[in-house]
PDB file of C-alpha atoms in Angstrom:
ATOM      1  CA  MET V   1      77.482 139.226  77.557  1.00 44.00           C
ATOM      2  CA  SER V   2      75.722 141.000  74.689  1.00 45.00           C
ATOM      3  CA  PRO V   3      76.305 139.913  71.056  1.00 44.00           C
ATOM      4  CA  GLU V   4      78.258 143.131  70.491  1.00 46.00           C
ATOM      5  CA  GLN V   5      80.684 142.190  73.293  1.00 48.00           C
ATOM      6  CA  CYS V   6      81.232 138.603  72.165  1.00 49.00           C
ATOM      7  CA  PRO V   7      84.513 138.100  70.294  1.00 60.00           C
ATOM      8  CA  ALA V   8      84.171 137.123  66.654  1.00 75.00           C
ATOM      9  CA  LYS V   9      84.557 133.409  66.020  1.00 89.00           C
ATOM     10  CA  ILE V  10      87.821 132.284  64.435  1.00 94.00           C
ATOM     11  CA  ARG V  11      88.055 129.962  61.435  1.00 95.00           C
ATOM     12  CA  VAL V  12      91.152 127.732  61.439  1.00 96.00           C
ATOM     13  CA  LEU V  13      92.861 125.547  58.837  1.00 96.00           C
ATOM     14  CA  ILE V  14      95.470 122.918  59.775  1.00 96.00           C
ATOM     15  CA  VAL V  15      97.905 121.939  56.996  1.00 94.00           C
ATOM     16  CA  ASP V  16     100.137 118.948  57.727  1.00 94.00           C
ATOM     17  CA  ASP V  17     100.790 115.666  55.914  1.00 92.00           C
ATOM     18  CA  GLU V  18     100.857 113.753  59.241  1.00 93.00           C
ATOM     19  CA  PRO V  19      97.317 112.822  60.424  1.00 93.00           C
ATOM     20  CA  LEU V  20      98.423 112.576  64.053  1.00 94.00           C
ATOM     21  CA  ALA V  21      99.951 116.047  63.973  1.00 93.00           C
ATOM     22  CA  ARG V  22      96.727 117.492  62.539  1.00 94.00           C
ATOM     23  CA  SER V  23      94.665 115.634  65.134  1.00 94.00           C
ATOM     24  CA  ASN V  24      96.739 116.946  68.050  1.00 94.00           C
ATOM     25  CA  ILE V  25      96.251 120.551  66.987  1.00 96.00           C
ATOM     26  CA  ALA V  26      92.557 120.032  66.229  1.00 95.00           C
ATOM     27  CA  VAL V  27      91.929 118.606  69.700  1.00 95.00           C
ATOM     28  CA  LEU V  28      93.537 121.636  71.355  1.00 95.00           C
ATOM     29  CA  LEU V  29      91.636 124.060  69.144  1.00 95.00           C
ATOM     30  CA  ARG V  30      88.255 122.536  69.890  1.00 91.00           C
ATOM     31  CA  LEU V  31      88.790 123.258  73.591  1.00 93.00           C
ATOM     32  CA  ASP V  32      88.695 126.988  72.824  1.00 94.00           C
ATOM     33  CA  PRO V  33      85.171 128.514  72.637  1.00 93.00           C
ATOM     34  CA  GLU V  34      86.379 131.247  70.266  1.00 94.00           C
ATOM     35  CA  ILE V  35      87.199 128.718  67.540  1.00 94.00           C
ATOM     36  CA  GLU V  36      84.289 128.349  65.131  1.00 89.00           C
ATOM     37  CA  THR V  37      85.499 125.849  62.548  1.00 85.00           C
ATOM     38  CA  VAL V  38      88.555 123.641  62.160  1.00 90.00           C
ATOM     39  CA  ARG V  39      89.403 122.282  58.707  1.00 93.00           C
ATOM     40  CA  GLU V  40      92.317 120.066  57.731  1.00 94.00           C
ATOM     41  CA  CYS V  41      94.502 119.532  54.653  1.00 92.00           C
ATOM     42  CA  GLY V  42      97.092 116.814  54.204  1.00 88.00           C
ATOM     43  CA  SER V  43      99.281 117.996  51.333  1.00 79.00           C
ATOM     44  CA  GLY V  44     100.889 121.120  49.959  1.00 66.00           C
ATOM     45  CA  MET V  45      98.453 121.787  47.095  1.00 78.00           C
ATOM     46  CA  GLU V  46      95.161 121.257  48.946  1.00 86.00           C
ATOM     47  CA  PRO V  47      95.322 124.414  51.101  1.00 88.00           C
ATOM     48  CA  LEU V  48      95.513 126.747  48.101  1.00 87.00           C
ATOM     49  CA  ALA V  49      91.923 126.080  47.066  1.00 87.00           C
ATOM     50  CA  GLU V  50      90.793 125.717  50.684  1.00 91.00           C
ATOM     51  CA  ILE V  51      92.184 129.092  51.763  1.00 91.00           C
ATOM     52  CA  ARG V  52      90.837 130.878  48.709  1.00 88.00           C
ATOM     53  CA  SER V  53      87.340 129.443  49.169  1.00 90.00           C
ATOM     54  CA  THR V  54      86.874 129.438  52.963  1.00 91.00           C
ATOM     55  CA  LYS V  55      89.053 132.443  53.933  1.00 92.00           C
ATOM     56  CA  PRO V  56      90.338 131.112  57.289  1.00 95.00           C
ATOM     57  CA  ASP V  57      91.526 133.596  59.902  1.00 95.00           C
ATOM     58  CA  LEU V  58      94.352 131.358  61.106  1.00 96.00           C
ATOM     59  CA  VAL V  59      96.445 128.662  59.430  1.00 96.00           C
ATOM     60  CA  PHE V  60      98.752 126.183  61.176  1.00 97.00           C
ATOM     61  CA  LEU V  61     101.192 125.245  58.411  1.00 94.00           C
ATOM     62  CA  ASP V  62     103.816 122.497  58.221  1.00 93.00           C
ATOM     63  CA  VAL V  63     107.050 123.187  56.331  1.00 91.00           C
ATOM     64  CA  GLN V  64     107.895 119.898  54.611  1.00 88.00           C
ATOM     65  CA  MET V  65     104.992 118.296  52.736  1.00 87.00           C
ATOM     66  CA  PRO V  66     104.381 116.350  49.523  1.00 79.00           C
ATOM     67  CA  GLU V  67     103.951 118.310  46.256  1.00 77.00           C
ATOM     68  CA  CYS V  68     105.102 121.661  47.684  1.00 81.00           C
ATOM     69  CA  ASP V  69     106.335 122.933  51.025  1.00 87.00           C
ATOM     70  CA  GLY V  70     104.804 125.509  53.338  1.00 89.00           C
ATOM     71  CA  PHE V  71     106.833 128.343  51.833  1.00 87.00           C
ATOM     72  CA  ASP V  72     105.584 127.472  48.357  1.00 86.00           C
ATOM     73  CA  VAL V  73     102.020 127.645  49.680  1.00 86.00           C
ATOM     74  CA  LEU V  74     102.543 131.169  51.006  1.00 83.00           C
ATOM     75  CA  GLU V  75     104.278 132.283  47.825  1.00 79.00           C
ATOM     76  CA  MET V  76     101.503 130.977  45.567  1.00 81.00           C
ATOM     77  CA  LEU V  77      98.834 132.605  47.723  1.00 81.00           C
ATOM     78  CA  GLY V  78     100.455 135.987  47.202  1.00 71.00           C
ATOM     79  CA  GLY V  79      98.119 138.702  48.473  1.00 69.00           C
ATOM     80  CA  GLU V  80      95.546 136.143  49.633  1.00 78.00           C
ATOM     81  CA  LEU V  81      97.436 135.229  52.797  1.00 81.00           C
ATOM     82  CA  PRO V  82      95.290 134.643  55.907  1.00 89.00           C
ATOM     83  CA  PRO V  83      95.551 137.213  58.718  1.00 90.00           C
ATOM     84  CA  ALA V  84      97.644 134.838  60.870  1.00 93.00           C
ATOM     85  CA  VAL V  85      99.973 131.986  59.846  1.00 93.00           C
ATOM     86  CA  VAL V  86     101.769 129.789  62.388  1.00 95.00           C
ATOM     87  CA  PHE V  87     104.430 127.380  61.117  1.00 94.00           C
ATOM     88  CA  VAL V  88     104.539 124.013  62.883  1.00 94.00           C
ATOM     89  CA  THR V  89     107.586 121.877  62.108  1.00 92.00           C
ATOM     90  CA  ALA V  90     110.248 119.607  63.542  1.00 91.00           C
ATOM     91  CA  TYR V  91     113.036 121.642  61.914  1.00 89.00           C
ATOM     92  CA  ASP V  92     114.405 124.788  63.551  1.00 87.00           C
ATOM     93  CA  GLN V  93     116.541 125.937  60.591  1.00 89.00           C
ATOM     94  CA  TYR V  94     113.562 127.463  58.773  1.00 87.00           C
ATOM     95  CA  ALA V  95     112.558 129.922  61.519  1.00 86.00           C
ATOM     96  CA  LEU V  96     114.160 133.040  60.008  1.00 79.00           C
ATOM     97  CA  ARG V  97     112.784 132.285  56.563  1.00 79.00           C
ATOM     98  CA  ALA V  98     109.317 131.751  58.072  1.00 84.00           C
ATOM     99  CA  PHE V  99     109.257 135.193  59.669  1.00 78.00           C
ATOM    100  CA  GLU V 100     110.576 136.774  56.476  1.00 70.00           C
ATOM    101  CA  ALA V 101     107.659 135.133  54.644  1.00 75.00           C
ATOM    102  CA  GLY V 102     105.198 136.814  57.002  1.00 77.00           C
ATOM    103  CA  ALA V 103     104.560 134.062  59.565  1.00 86.00           C
ATOM    104  CA  LEU V 104     103.298 135.172  62.956  1.00 88.00           C
ATOM    105  CA  ASP V 105     104.879 132.339  64.940  1.00 92.00           C
ATOM    106  CA  TYR V 106     107.062 129.250  64.549  1.00 93.00           C
ATOM    107  CA  MET V 107     106.360 126.211  66.743  1.00 94.00           C
ATOM    108  CA  LEU V 108     108.764 123.292  66.957  1.00 93.00           C
ATOM    109  CA  LYS V 109     107.400 119.758  67.304  1.00 93.00           C
ATOM    110  CA  PRO V 110     106.869 118.391  69.828  1.00 92.00           C
ATOM    111  CA  PHE V 111     105.305 121.342  71.651  1.00 94.00           C
ATOM    112  CA  ASP V 112     103.426 121.411  74.945  1.00 93.00           C
ATOM    113  CA  ASN V 113     100.028 122.936  75.706  1.00 94.00           C
ATOM    114  CA  ASP V 114     101.537 126.139  77.093  1.00 94.00           C
ATOM    115  CA  ARG V 115     103.486 126.781  73.893  1.00 94.00           C
ATOM    116  CA  PHE V 116     100.386 126.137  71.806  1.00 96.00           C
ATOM    117  CA  GLU V 117      98.282 128.487  73.927  1.00 95.00           C
ATOM    118  CA  LEU V 118     100.903 131.204  73.502  1.00 94.00           C
ATOM    119  CA  ALA V 119     100.823 130.840  69.711  1.00 94.00           C
ATOM    120  CA  LEU V 120      97.014 130.868  69.681  1.00 96.00           C
ATOM    121  CA  ALA V 121      96.910 133.979  71.881  1.00 94.00           C
ATOM    122  CA  ARG V 122      99.295 135.758  69.497  1.00 91.00           C
ATOM    123  CA  ALA V 123      97.135 134.751  66.559  1.00 94.00           C
ATOM    124  CA  LYS V 124      93.958 136.053  68.221  1.00 93.00           C
ATOM    125  CA  GLU V 125      95.661 139.385  68.882  1.00 89.00           C
ATOM    126  CA  ARG V 126      96.842 139.652  65.272  1.00 87.00           C
ATOM    127  CA  ILE V 127      93.393 138.791  63.918  1.00 90.00           C
ATOM    128  CA  ARG V 128      91.589 141.322  66.115  1.00 85.00           C
ATOM    129  CA  HIS V 129      94.191 143.998  65.489  1.00 76.00           C
ATOM    130  CA  GLY V 130      93.944 143.476  61.741  1.00 67.00           C
ATOM    131  CA  LYS V 131      90.175 143.912  61.758  1.00 58.00           C
ATOM    132  CA  ASP V 132      90.537 147.267  63.503  1.00 53.00           C
ATOM    133  CA  GLN V 133      93.062 148.676  61.018  1.00 51.00           C
ATOM    134  CA  PRO V 134      92.331 150.778  57.898  1.00 48.00           C
ATOM    135  CA  SER V 135      92.164 148.608  54.801  1.00 52.00           C
ATOM    136  CA  ARG V 136      95.009 150.258  52.857  1.00 68.00           C
ATOM    137  CA  PRO V 137      97.718 152.699  54.002  1.00 73.00           C
ATOM    138  CA  GLU V 138      98.267 155.866  51.972  1.00 83.00           C
ATOM    139  CA  ARG V 139     101.699 156.542  53.487  1.00 85.00           C
ATOM    140  CA  LEU V 140     104.561 154.475  54.895  1.00 85.00           C
ATOM    141  CA  ALA V 141     106.807 155.694  57.706  1.00 85.00           C
ATOM    142  CA  ILE V 142     110.483 155.314  56.788  1.00 87.00           C
ATOM    143  CA  ARG V 143     112.828 155.682  59.757  1.00 81.00           C
ATOM    144  CA  GLY V 144     116.273 157.084  59.046  1.00 74.00           C
ATOM    145  CA  ALA V 145     119.106 158.764  60.933  1.00 74.00           C
ATOM    146  CA  GLY V 146     117.324 161.040  63.373  1.00 74.00           C
ATOM    147  CA  GLN V 147     114.221 161.454  61.240  1.00 78.00           C
ATOM    148  CA  VAL V 148     111.049 159.813  59.967  1.00 81.00           C
ATOM    149  CA  LEU V 149     110.077 160.187  56.316  1.00 84.00           C
ATOM    150  CA  PHE V 150     106.428 159.758  55.344  1.00 87.00           C
ATOM    151  CA  LEU V 151     106.410 158.254  51.876  1.00 90.00           C
ATOM    152  CA  LYS V 152     103.282 158.284  49.716  1.00 91.00           C
ATOM    153  CA  VAL V 153     102.482 154.724  48.643  1.00 93.00           C
ATOM    154  CA  SER V 154     101.357 155.985  45.218  1.00 93.00           C
ATOM    155  CA  GLU V 155     104.912 157.223  44.539  1.00 95.00           C
ATOM    156  CA  ILE V 156     106.485 153.767  44.846  1.00 96.00           C
ATOM    157  CA  ASP V 157     107.628 152.316  41.500  1.00 97.00           C
ATOM    158  CA  TRP V 158     108.597 148.853  42.721  1.00 97.00           C
ATOM    159  CA  ILE V 159     109.750 146.972  45.802  1.00 97.00           C
ATOM    160  CA  GLU V 160     112.431 144.328  46.209  1.00 96.00           C
ATOM    161  CA  ALA V 161     113.419 142.094  49.110  1.00 93.00           C
ATOM    162  CA  ALA V 162     116.683 143.074  50.792  1.00 89.00           C
ATOM    163  CA  ASP V 163     117.593 140.652  53.595  1.00 81.00           C
ATOM    164  CA  TYR V 164     115.522 141.706  56.612  1.00 78.00           C
ATOM    165  CA  TYR V 165     114.152 144.763  54.780  1.00 87.00           C
ATOM    166  CA  ALA V 166     112.083 145.763  51.780  1.00 93.00           C
ATOM    167  CA  CYS V 167     113.774 148.223  49.427  1.00 96.00           C
ATOM    168  CA  LEU V 168     111.294 150.757  48.043  1.00 96.00           C
ATOM    169  CA  HIS V 169     112.242 152.256  44.672  1.00 97.00           C
ATOM    170  CA  VAL V 170     110.884 155.774  44.147  1.00 96.00           C
ATOM    171  CA  GLY V 171     112.328 157.362  41.001  1.00 93.00           C
ATOM    172  CA  ARG V 172     116.093 157.443  41.463  1.00 91.00           C
ATOM    173  CA  LYS V 173     115.831 157.099  45.243  1.00 93.00           C
ATOM    174  CA  THR V 174     115.565 153.994  47.398  1.00 94.00           C
ATOM    175  CA  HIS V 175     114.250 153.615  50.942  1.00 93.00           C
ATOM    176  CA  LEU V 176     114.642 150.670  53.321  1.00 92.00           C
ATOM    177  CA  LEU V 177     111.622 149.531  55.314  1.00 90.00           C
ATOM    178  CA  ARG V 178     111.812 146.780  57.941  1.00 86.00           C
ATOM    179  CA  ARG V 179     108.850 144.804  56.653  1.00 84.00           C
ATOM    180  CA  SER V 180     108.507 141.429  54.931  1.00 85.00           C
ATOM    181  CA  MET V 181     107.360 141.211  51.321  1.00 87.00           C
ATOM    182  CA  SER V 182     104.339 139.148  52.361  1.00 83.00           C
ATOM    183  CA  GLU V 183     103.245 141.790  54.868  1.00 81.00           C
ATOM    184  CA  LEU V 184     103.578 144.575  52.299  1.00 87.00           C
ATOM    185  CA  GLU V 185     101.725 142.571  49.687  1.00 86.00           C
ATOM    186  CA  GLN V 186      98.778 142.219  52.044  1.00 80.00           C
ATOM    187  CA  GLU V 187      98.829 145.865  53.131  1.00 83.00           C
ATOM    188  CA  LEU V 188      99.133 147.514  49.718  1.00 88.00           C
ATOM    189  CA  ASP V 189      96.222 148.090  47.351  1.00 87.00           C
ATOM    190  CA  GLN V 190      96.071 144.949  45.231  1.00 82.00           C
ATOM    191  CA  SER V 191      94.463 146.843  42.366  1.00 85.00           C
ATOM    192  CA  VAL V 192      97.685 148.874  42.100  1.00 92.00           C
ATOM    193  CA  PHE V 193     100.511 146.618  43.340  1.00 94.00           C
ATOM    194  CA  CYS V 194     101.234 143.112  42.069  1.00 93.00           C
ATOM    195  CA  ARG V 195     103.853 140.553  43.023  1.00 93.00           C
ATOM    196  CA  ILE V 196     105.822 139.359  39.989  1.00 94.00           C
ATOM    197  CA  HIS V 197     108.555 137.407  41.773  1.00 94.00           C
ATOM    198  CA  ARG V 198     109.130 136.060  45.290  1.00 90.00           C
ATOM    199  CA  SER V 199     111.412 139.085  45.830  1.00 93.00           C
ATOM    200  CA  THR V 200     109.617 141.728  43.725  1.00 96.00           C
ATOM    201  CA  ILE V 201     106.380 143.735  43.912  1.00 96.00           C
ATOM    202  CA  VAL V 202     105.595 146.250  41.172  1.00 97.00           C
ATOM    203  CA  ASN V 203     103.282 149.243  40.797  1.00 96.00           C
ATOM    204  CA  LEU V 204     101.060 148.275  37.854  1.00 95.00           C
ATOM    205  CA  ASN V 205     100.749 151.930  36.830  1.00 94.00           C
ATOM    206  CA  ARG V 206     104.496 152.014  36.121  1.00 96.00           C
ATOM    207  CA  ILE V 207     104.521 149.069  33.683  1.00 96.00           C
ATOM    208  CA  ARG V 208     105.073 150.114  30.076  1.00 94.00           C
ATOM    209  CA  GLY V 209     105.649 146.705  28.530  1.00 92.00           C
ATOM    210  CA  LEU V 210     107.018 143.167  28.598  1.00 92.00           C
ATOM    211  CA  LYS V 211     109.914 141.573  26.763  1.00 91.00           C
ATOM    212  CA  VAL V 212     111.406 138.122  26.419  1.00 88.00           C
ATOM    213  CA  SER V 213     114.986 137.824  27.638  1.00 82.00           C
ATOM    214  CA  GLU V 214     117.702 135.709  26.006  1.00 81.00           C
ATOM    215  CA  ASP V 215     116.919 132.748  28.254  1.00 82.00           C
ATOM    216  CA  GLY V 216     113.241 132.795  27.245  1.00 81.00           C
ATOM    217  CA  GLU V 217     111.953 134.345  30.468  1.00 87.00           C
ATOM    218  CA  TYR V 218     109.799 137.463  30.630  1.00 91.00           C
ATOM    219  CA  GLU V 219     111.011 140.831  31.860  1.00 94.00           C
ATOM    220  CA  VAL V 220     108.654 143.547  33.082  1.00 95.00           C
ATOM    221  CA  LEU V 221     109.614 146.983  31.722  1.00 96.00           C
ATOM    222  CA  LEU V 222     108.877 150.064  33.824  1.00 96.00           C
ATOM    223  CA  ASP V 223     108.588 153.714  32.880  1.00 94.00           C
ATOM    224  CA  THR V 224     111.702 154.354  34.971  1.00 94.00           C
ATOM    225  CA  GLY V 225     113.788 152.099  32.720  1.00 94.00           C
ATOM    226  CA  ALA V 226     113.965 149.271  35.232  1.00 95.00           C
ATOM    227  CA  GLU V 227     113.714 145.718  33.847  1.00 95.00           C
ATOM    228  CA  LEU V 228     112.381 143.199  36.389  1.00 96.00           C
ATOM    229  CA  ARG V 229     112.309 139.410  36.095  1.00 95.00           C
ATOM    230  CA  LEU V 230     108.826 137.888  35.982  1.00 94.00           C
ATOM    231  CA  SER V 231     108.585 134.514  37.737  1.00 92.00           C
ATOM    232  CA  ARG V 232     106.624 131.813  35.914  1.00 89.00           C
ATOM    233  CA  ARG V 233     104.574 131.334  39.067  1.00 87.00           C
ATOM    234  CA  TYR V 234     103.224 134.911  38.830  1.00 89.00           C
ATOM    235  CA  ARG V 235     102.597 135.128  35.080  1.00 88.00           C
ATOM    236  CA  LYS V 236      98.916 134.243  35.308  1.00 85.00           C
ATOM    237  CA  GLN V 237      98.348 136.712  38.134  1.00 85.00           C
ATOM    238  CA  LEU V 238     100.054 139.571  36.267  1.00 89.00           C
ATOM    239  CA  ARG V 239      98.216 138.782  33.042  1.00 85.00           C
ATOM    240  CA  SER V 240      94.912 138.935  34.899  1.00 83.00           C
ATOM    241  CA  ARG V 241      95.789 142.137  36.726  1.00 83.00           C
ATOM    242  CA  LEU V 242      96.992 143.917  33.584  1.00 83.00           C
ATOM    243  CA  GLY V 243      93.781 143.053  31.762  1.00 74.00           C
ATOM    244  CA  VAL V 244      95.399 143.780  28.388  1.00 59.00           C
ATOM    245  CA  ALA V 245      93.927 141.841  25.462  1.00 48.00           C
ATOM    246  CA  THR V 246      97.066 142.302  23.344  1.00 46.00           C
ATOM    247  CA  VAL V 247      99.350 140.343  25.666  1.00 49.00           C
ATOM    248  CA  PRO V 248     100.824 137.420  23.615  1.00 54.00           C
ATOM    249  CA  SER V 249      99.093 134.094  24.135  1.00 49.00           C
ATOM    250  CA  SER V 250     102.421 132.543  25.167  1.00 56.00           C
ATOM    251  CA  PHE V 251     102.557 134.902  28.159  1.00 58.00           C
TER     252      PHE V 251
END
């Protein structure tokens, strides 16, 4: 097989506070010739720096861990999510939330080799598919009653989570798109769109200011008149993305 025909090697990170659980996954991964590196993290905060520095293609992520859980990890990563995330947990009640957060798969412990191979095959497909796609979409297809609307991404003012959908706000109109917030955050141009809350993404070009609400939290003011709550977790990211020297030091 020529180098051009060889599949690209896959970098994997295993995040679990149980050493045995990490070891079991690592052993299975090292049997696959397409896996290049396998790294491990044992707590909720470690993978943040690891993912940002090593850029793994695939992450096996536990739900309940010390310091912060798997969902907190994904939320804090924002637009830096790896191409494929597989949750591995002993609790089945988090499955729906995992898929809403952008997870590719959800494996319940204990799992057998066949179930693991299925998850790995799905991850490989997602990784390869992602590398073949255009970097940023210019339009989104919105399916309605008997029609498909092609919406220009540049026209979107802000996006909010709405159960299984994302609600796109365009002027006075709204459109529902069956896509998770995490997926949209990765797809959209990060120089234009920024997450300001676990349920809100905003077009930076629509921001006209910030204000402090009565409870001491920040609100993001848009040209449209909308006032959106800014989560403390995303303050630093928004401040960096705005690049405005006059933002108050307390922000």
